[in-house]
Amino acid sequence: QVQLVESGGGLVQPGGSLRLSCAASGTIFNIQAMGWYRQAPGNERELIASISNDGTTYADSLKGRFTISRDNAKNTVYLQMNSLKPEDTDVYYCNANVTLRRYPTYIRRVYWGQGTQVTVSS
């Protein structure tokens, strides 16, 4: 079984910064891509950024303030969030596109973390 565990959320003042982490664990053959999403109550989950061996992708509205990075050795993805605004208040989720060994072949699955609350308020 694969688990994604997020950390780093919390309360921050407008203009402040937070760094989210998401660590994947389990019997993983390979991780093709990892990403960060956010979701407010009643809204759809929206992509913030994703990272793979092919590069990074960002939501246009967040480019420049948010930076995604990855430590492949630790199966961990990070999201550095700067110049935070009250409208960035959401639950933040990470996901991973994972290849698992299922003898004699391989399968691909997408896993999600449990979410971490980010609140931007004075």
Short mmCIF file of N, CA and C in Angstrom, two decimals:
data_model
loop_
_atom_site.label_atom_id
_atom_site.label_comp_id
_atom_site.label_asym_id
_atom_site.label_seq_id
_atom_site.Cartn_x
_atom_site.Cartn_y
_atom_site.Cartn_z
N GLN A 1 0.85 -1.18 0.00
CA GLN A 1 0.00 0.00 0.00
C GLN A 1 0.89 1.23 0.00
N VAL A 2 0.45 2.26 -0.71
CA VAL A 2 1.20 3.50 -0.79
C VAL A 2 0.49 4.56 0.03
N GLN A 3 1.26 5.30 0.79
CA GLN A 3 0.69 6.41 1.57
C GLN A 3 1.42 7.70 1.25
N LEU A 4 0.65 8.78 1.21
CA LEU A 4 1.22 10.11 1.07
C LEU A 4 0.88 10.88 2.34
N VAL A 5 1.88 11.43 2.97
CA VAL A 5 1.68 12.15 4.21
C VAL A 5 2.17 13.58 4.03
N GLU A 6 1.24 14.53 4.18
CA GLU A 6 1.56 15.94 4.03
C GLU A 6 1.85 16.56 5.39
N SER A 7 2.65 17.59 5.37
CA SER A 7 2.94 18.36 6.59
C SER A 7 3.32 19.78 6.20
N GLY A 8 3.30 20.67 7.20
CA GLY A 8 3.75 22.03 6.97
C GLY A 8 2.65 23.06 6.90
N GLY A 9 1.40 22.63 6.92
CA GLY A 9 0.31 23.60 6.88
C GLY A 9 0.17 24.32 8.21
N GLY A 10 -0.71 25.31 8.23
CA GLY A 10 -0.93 26.06 9.46
C GLY A 10 -1.46 27.44 9.19
N LEU A 11 -1.35 28.27 10.21
CA LEU A 11 -1.82 29.65 10.14
C LEU A 11 -0.64 30.58 9.88
N VAL A 12 -0.80 31.47 8.92
CA VAL A 12 0.25 32.42 8.58
C VAL A 12 -0.40 33.76 8.27
N GLN A 13 0.33 34.83 8.54
CA GLN A 13 -0.17 36.16 8.25
C GLN A 13 -0.04 36.48 6.76
N PRO A 14 -0.88 37.35 6.25
CA PRO A 14 -0.72 37.78 4.85
C PRO A 14 0.69 38.30 4.60
N GLY A 15 1.23 37.90 3.45
CA GLY A 15 2.60 38.25 3.11
C GLY A 15 3.62 37.25 3.59
N GLY A 16 3.21 36.32 4.42
CA GLY A 16 4.12 35.33 4.97
C GLY A 16 4.37 34.17 4.02
N SER A 17 5.14 33.20 4.52
CA SER A 17 5.53 32.04 3.72
C SER A 17 5.27 30.75 4.49
N LEU A 18 5.05 29.70 3.74
CA LEU A 18 4.95 28.36 4.29
C LEU A 18 5.60 27.39 3.31
N ARG A 19 6.10 26.30 3.85
CA ARG A 19 6.65 25.24 3.01
C ARG A 19 5.94 23.94 3.35
N LEU A 20 5.23 23.40 2.37
CA LEU A 20 4.55 22.13 2.56
C LEU A 20 5.44 20.99 2.08
N SER A 21 5.32 19.86 2.76
CA SER A 21 6.04 18.65 2.37
C SER A 21 5.05 17.52 2.21
N CYS A 22 5.38 16.60 1.32
CA CYS A 22 4.56 15.41 1.12
C CYS A 22 5.49 14.24 0.84
N ALA A 23 5.48 13.27 1.72
CA ALA A 23 6.35 12.10 1.59
C ALA A 23 5.53 10.88 1.21
N ALA A 24 5.99 10.19 0.18
CA ALA A 24 5.35 8.95 -0.27
C ALA A 24 6.10 7.76 0.31
N SER A 25 5.34 6.80 0.80
CA SER A 25 5.96 5.60 1.36
C SER A 25 5.20 4.38 0.89
N GLY A 26 5.87 3.23 0.95
CA GLY A 26 5.27 1.98 0.50
C GLY A 26 6.18 1.30 -0.50
N THR A 27 5.67 0.23 -1.06
CA THR A 27 6.45 -0.54 -2.03
C THR A 27 6.25 0.09 -3.41
N ILE A 28 7.09 1.08 -3.68
CA ILE A 28 6.97 1.87 -4.90
C ILE A 28 8.08 1.50 -5.85
N PHE A 29 7.72 1.19 -7.09
CA PHE A 29 8.76 0.92 -8.08
C PHE A 29 9.32 2.22 -8.63
N ASN A 30 8.41 3.15 -8.93
CA ASN A 30 8.83 4.43 -9.52
C ASN A 30 7.69 5.44 -9.35
N ILE A 31 8.06 6.70 -9.22
CA ILE A 31 7.08 7.78 -9.19
C ILE A 31 7.27 8.64 -10.43
N GLN A 32 6.27 8.66 -11.29
CA GLN A 32 6.38 9.43 -12.54
C GLN A 32 6.24 10.92 -12.27
N ALA A 33 5.30 11.27 -11.43
CA ALA A 33 5.04 12.70 -11.19
C ALA A 33 4.40 12.87 -9.82
N MET A 34 4.62 14.04 -9.27
CA MET A 34 3.97 14.42 -8.01
C MET A 34 3.42 15.83 -8.18
N GLY A 35 2.38 16.13 -7.45
CA GLY A 35 1.77 17.43 -7.63
C GLY A 35 1.08 17.93 -6.38
N TRP A 36 0.74 19.20 -6.42
CA TRP A 36 -0.01 19.84 -5.33
C TRP A 36 -1.30 20.43 -5.89
N TYR A 37 -2.36 20.25 -5.14
CA TYR A 37 -3.67 20.79 -5.48
C TYR A 37 -4.22 21.49 -4.24
N ARG A 38 -5.26 22.28 -4.44
CA ARG A 38 -5.94 22.86 -3.31
C ARG A 38 -7.43 22.89 -3.59
N GLN A 39 -8.18 22.93 -2.49
CA GLN A 39 -9.63 22.86 -2.61
C GLN A 39 -10.27 23.61 -1.46
N ALA A 40 -11.18 24.49 -1.81
CA ALA A 40 -12.00 25.20 -0.82
C ALA A 40 -13.35 24.51 -0.75
N PRO A 41 -14.04 24.61 0.37
CA PRO A 41 -15.36 23.98 0.50
C PRO A 41 -16.30 24.41 -0.61
N GLY A 42 -16.92 23.44 -1.27
CA GLY A 42 -17.86 23.73 -2.33
C GLY A 42 -17.23 23.95 -3.69
N ASN A 43 -15.89 23.97 -3.72
CA ASN A 43 -15.20 24.18 -4.99
C ASN A 43 -14.54 22.90 -5.47
N GLU A 44 -14.18 22.90 -6.75
CA GLU A 44 -13.44 21.76 -7.28
C GLU A 44 -11.97 21.87 -6.87
N ARG A 45 -11.34 20.72 -6.83
CA ARG A 45 -9.91 20.69 -6.52
C ARG A 45 -9.16 21.24 -7.73
N GLU A 46 -8.25 22.18 -7.49
CA GLU A 46 -7.53 22.80 -8.59
C GLU A 46 -6.03 22.53 -8.49
N LEU A 47 -5.42 22.37 -9.63
CA LEU A 47 -3.98 22.12 -9.70
C LEU A 47 -3.21 23.38 -9.35
N ILE A 48 -2.22 23.22 -8.48
CA ILE A 48 -1.29 24.31 -8.19
C ILE A 48 -0.04 24.13 -9.03
N ALA A 49 0.57 22.96 -8.92
CA ALA A 49 1.81 22.68 -9.64
C ALA A 49 2.05 21.18 -9.66
N SER A 50 2.78 20.74 -10.66
CA SER A 50 3.20 19.35 -10.73
C SER A 50 4.64 19.29 -11.20
N ILE A 51 5.30 18.18 -10.87
CA ILE A 51 6.71 18.02 -11.23
C ILE A 51 6.96 16.58 -11.63
N SER A 52 7.70 16.41 -12.71
CA SER A 52 8.07 15.10 -13.21
C SER A 52 9.46 15.20 -13.81
N ASN A 53 9.93 14.09 -14.39
CA ASN A 53 11.23 14.12 -15.04
C ASN A 53 11.22 15.04 -16.26
N ASP A 54 10.03 15.36 -16.76
CA ASP A 54 9.92 16.23 -17.94
C ASP A 54 9.91 17.71 -17.57
N GLY A 55 9.78 18.00 -16.27
CA GLY A 55 9.78 19.39 -15.86
C GLY A 55 8.67 19.71 -14.90
N THR A 56 8.34 21.00 -14.80
CA THR A 56 7.32 21.46 -13.86
C THR A 56 6.20 22.19 -14.60
N THR A 57 5.04 22.15 -14.00
CA THR A 57 3.87 22.87 -14.53
C THR A 57 3.24 23.63 -13.39
N TYR A 58 2.83 24.86 -13.65
CA TYR A 58 2.19 25.69 -12.64
C TYR A 58 0.87 26.25 -13.16
N ALA A 59 -0.05 26.46 -12.22
CA ALA A 59 -1.23 27.26 -12.54
C ALA A 59 -0.76 28.68 -12.81
N ASP A 60 -1.24 29.26 -13.89
CA ASP A 60 -0.77 30.59 -14.29
C ASP A 60 -0.94 31.61 -13.17
N SER A 61 -2.02 31.50 -12.43
CA SER A 61 -2.33 32.50 -11.42
C SER A 61 -1.39 32.43 -10.22
N LEU A 62 -0.68 31.30 -10.07
CA LEU A 62 0.18 31.12 -8.89
C LEU A 62 1.66 31.15 -9.24
N LYS A 63 1.96 31.16 -10.50
CA LYS A 63 3.35 31.16 -10.94
C LYS A 63 4.05 32.40 -10.40
N GLY A 64 5.23 32.20 -9.83
CA GLY A 64 5.98 33.32 -9.28
C GLY A 64 5.91 33.40 -7.77
N ARG A 65 4.80 32.97 -7.18
CA ARG A 65 4.69 32.97 -5.73
C ARG A 65 4.92 31.58 -5.14
N PHE A 66 4.54 30.55 -5.90
CA PHE A 66 4.65 29.17 -5.41
C PHE A 66 5.73 28.45 -6.23
N THR A 67 6.52 27.63 -5.55
CA THR A 67 7.56 26.86 -6.20
C THR A 67 7.49 25.40 -5.76
N ILE A 68 7.44 24.50 -6.72
CA ILE A 68 7.41 23.07 -6.42
C ILE A 68 8.81 22.50 -6.63
N SER A 69 9.18 21.57 -5.76
CA SER A 69 10.46 20.88 -5.91
C SER A 69 10.30 19.45 -5.40
N ARG A 70 11.30 18.63 -5.68
CA ARG A 70 11.16 17.20 -5.38
C ARG A 70 12.51 16.64 -5.00
N ASP A 71 12.49 15.76 -4.01
CA ASP A 71 13.66 14.99 -3.62
C ASP A 71 13.37 13.54 -3.98
N ASN A 72 13.91 13.08 -5.10
CA ASN A 72 13.60 11.74 -5.57
C ASN A 72 14.09 10.66 -4.60
N ALA A 73 15.20 10.90 -3.96
CA ALA A 73 15.76 9.92 -3.04
C ALA A 73 14.84 9.69 -1.84
N LYS A 74 14.08 10.72 -1.49
CA LYS A 74 13.17 10.63 -0.34
C LYS A 74 11.72 10.46 -0.75
N ASN A 75 11.45 10.37 -2.06
CA ASN A 75 10.07 10.30 -2.55
C ASN A 75 9.22 11.41 -1.95
N THR A 76 9.77 12.59 -1.91
CA THR A 76 9.12 13.72 -1.25
C THR A 76 9.00 14.89 -2.22
N VAL A 77 7.86 15.55 -2.16
CA VAL A 77 7.64 16.75 -2.95
C VAL A 77 7.37 17.91 -1.99
N TYR A 78 7.83 19.08 -2.37
CA TYR A 78 7.69 20.27 -1.55
C TYR A 78 6.95 21.36 -2.31
N LEU A 79 6.30 22.22 -1.56
CA LEU A 79 5.68 23.40 -2.15
C LEU A 79 6.06 24.61 -1.29
N GLN A 80 6.89 25.45 -1.84
CA GLN A 80 7.26 26.69 -1.16
C GLN A 80 6.27 27.76 -1.58
N MET A 81 5.60 28.34 -0.59
CA MET A 81 4.57 29.34 -0.86
C MET A 81 4.99 30.66 -0.23
N ASN A 82 5.15 31.68 -1.06
CA ASN A 82 5.57 33.00 -0.60
C ASN A 82 4.47 34.03 -0.87
N SER A 83 4.60 35.17 -0.20
CA SER A 83 3.65 36.28 -0.40
C SER A 83 2.21 35.79 -0.32
N LEU A 84 1.92 35.04 0.72
CA LEU A 84 0.61 34.43 0.84
C LEU A 84 -0.48 35.47 1.05
N LYS A 85 -1.64 35.17 0.49
CA LYS A 85 -2.80 36.05 0.55
C LYS A 85 -3.95 35.33 1.23
N PRO A 86 -4.91 36.06 1.77
CA PRO A 86 -6.06 35.40 2.40
C PRO A 86 -6.77 34.45 1.45
N GLU A 87 -6.79 34.78 0.17
CA GLU A 87 -7.47 33.89 -0.79
C GLU A 87 -6.71 32.60 -1.04
N ASP A 88 -5.52 32.46 -0.50
CA ASP A 88 -4.79 31.19 -0.58
C ASP A 88 -5.25 30.22 0.50
N THR A 89 -6.14 30.65 1.36
CA THR A 89 -6.67 29.76 2.40
C THR A 89 -7.46 28.63 1.77
N ASP A 90 -7.01 27.41 2.02
CA ASP A 90 -7.60 26.22 1.42
C ASP A 90 -7.05 24.99 2.14
N VAL A 91 -7.59 23.84 1.78
CA VAL A 91 -6.95 22.58 2.12
C VAL A 91 -6.06 22.20 0.93
N TYR A 92 -4.81 21.89 1.22
CA TYR A 92 -3.84 21.57 0.20
C TYR A 92 -3.58 20.06 0.18
N TYR A 93 -3.62 19.49 -1.02
CA TYR A 93 -3.44 18.05 -1.18
C TYR A 93 -2.26 17.78 -2.11
N CYS A 94 -1.53 16.72 -1.81
CA CYS A 94 -0.53 16.28 -2.77
C CYS A 94 -1.02 14.99 -3.43
N ASN A 95 -0.50 14.73 -4.61
CA ASN A 95 -0.78 13.44 -5.24
C ASN A 95 0.48 12.92 -5.92
N ALA A 96 0.44 11.65 -6.23
CA ALA A 96 1.59 11.01 -6.87
C ALA A 96 1.09 9.99 -7.88
N ASN A 97 1.70 10.03 -9.06
CA ASN A 97 1.43 9.04 -10.10
C ASN A 97 2.52 7.98 -9.99
N VAL A 98 2.13 6.79 -9.54
CA VAL A 98 3.09 5.79 -9.07
C VAL A 98 3.03 4.52 -9.92
N THR A 99 4.19 3.94 -10.16
CA THR A 99 4.26 2.61 -10.77
C THR A 99 4.55 1.59 -9.68
N LEU A 100 3.73 0.54 -9.65
CA LEU A 100 3.88 -0.53 -8.66
C LEU A 100 4.23 -1.82 -9.39
N ARG A 101 5.05 -2.63 -8.74
CA ARG A 101 5.38 -3.94 -9.30
C ARG A 101 4.30 -4.92 -8.90
N ARG A 102 3.64 -5.48 -9.91
CA ARG A 102 2.66 -6.53 -9.68
C ARG A 102 3.05 -7.67 -10.61
N TYR A 103 3.90 -8.55 -10.10
CA TYR A 103 4.48 -9.62 -10.92
C TYR A 103 3.40 -10.35 -11.72
N PRO A 104 3.62 -10.60 -12.99
CA PRO A 104 4.84 -10.36 -13.77
C PRO A 104 4.86 -9.01 -14.47
N THR A 105 3.98 -8.11 -14.08
CA THR A 105 3.94 -6.85 -14.81
C THR A 105 3.98 -5.68 -13.83
N TYR A 106 3.64 -4.51 -14.32
CA TYR A 106 3.61 -3.30 -13.51
C TYR A 106 2.26 -2.63 -13.69
N ILE A 107 1.85 -1.90 -12.69
CA ILE A 107 0.61 -1.14 -12.80
C ILE A 107 0.87 0.28 -12.34
N ARG A 108 0.04 1.19 -12.81
CA ARG A 108 0.16 2.59 -12.43
C ARG A 108 -1.10 3.00 -11.68
N ARG A 109 -0.86 3.74 -10.61
CA ARG A 109 -1.95 4.22 -9.78
C ARG A 109 -1.67 5.66 -9.37
N VAL A 110 -2.76 6.37 -9.07
CA VAL A 110 -2.64 7.73 -8.53
C VAL A 110 -3.10 7.71 -7.08
N TYR A 111 -2.28 8.26 -6.22
CA TYR A 111 -2.59 8.32 -4.80
C TYR A 111 -2.68 9.78 -4.35
N TRP A 112 -3.50 9.99 -3.30
CA TRP A 112 -3.69 11.32 -2.73
C TRP A 112 -3.34 11.32 -1.25
N GLY A 113 -2.84 12.44 -0.80
CA GLY A 113 -2.64 12.63 0.63
C GLY A 113 -3.95 13.02 1.30
N GLN A 114 -3.90 13.15 2.62
CA GLN A 114 -5.11 13.42 3.38
C GLN A 114 -5.46 14.91 3.41
N GLY A 115 -4.55 15.74 2.98
CA GLY A 115 -4.79 17.18 2.97
C GLY A 115 -4.24 17.87 4.19
N THR A 116 -3.78 19.09 4.01
CA THR A 116 -3.30 19.90 5.12
C THR A 116 -3.89 21.30 4.98
N GLN A 117 -4.38 21.83 6.08
CA GLN A 117 -5.05 23.13 6.05
C GLN A 117 -4.02 24.26 6.05
N VAL A 118 -4.22 25.20 5.14
CA VAL A 118 -3.43 26.44 5.13
C VAL A 118 -4.42 27.59 5.31
N THR A 119 -4.17 28.39 6.34
CA THR A 119 -5.01 29.53 6.63
C THR A 119 -4.16 30.80 6.64
N VAL A 120 -4.54 31.76 5.80
CA VAL A 120 -3.82 33.02 5.73
C VAL A 120 -4.72 34.11 6.29
N SER A 121 -4.33 34.61 7.45
CA SER A 121 -5.18 35.57 8.14
C SER A 121 -4.36 36.38 9.13
N SER A 122 -4.77 37.62 9.33
CA SER A 122 -4.10 38.45 10.33
C SER A 122 -4.85 38.36 11.67
#
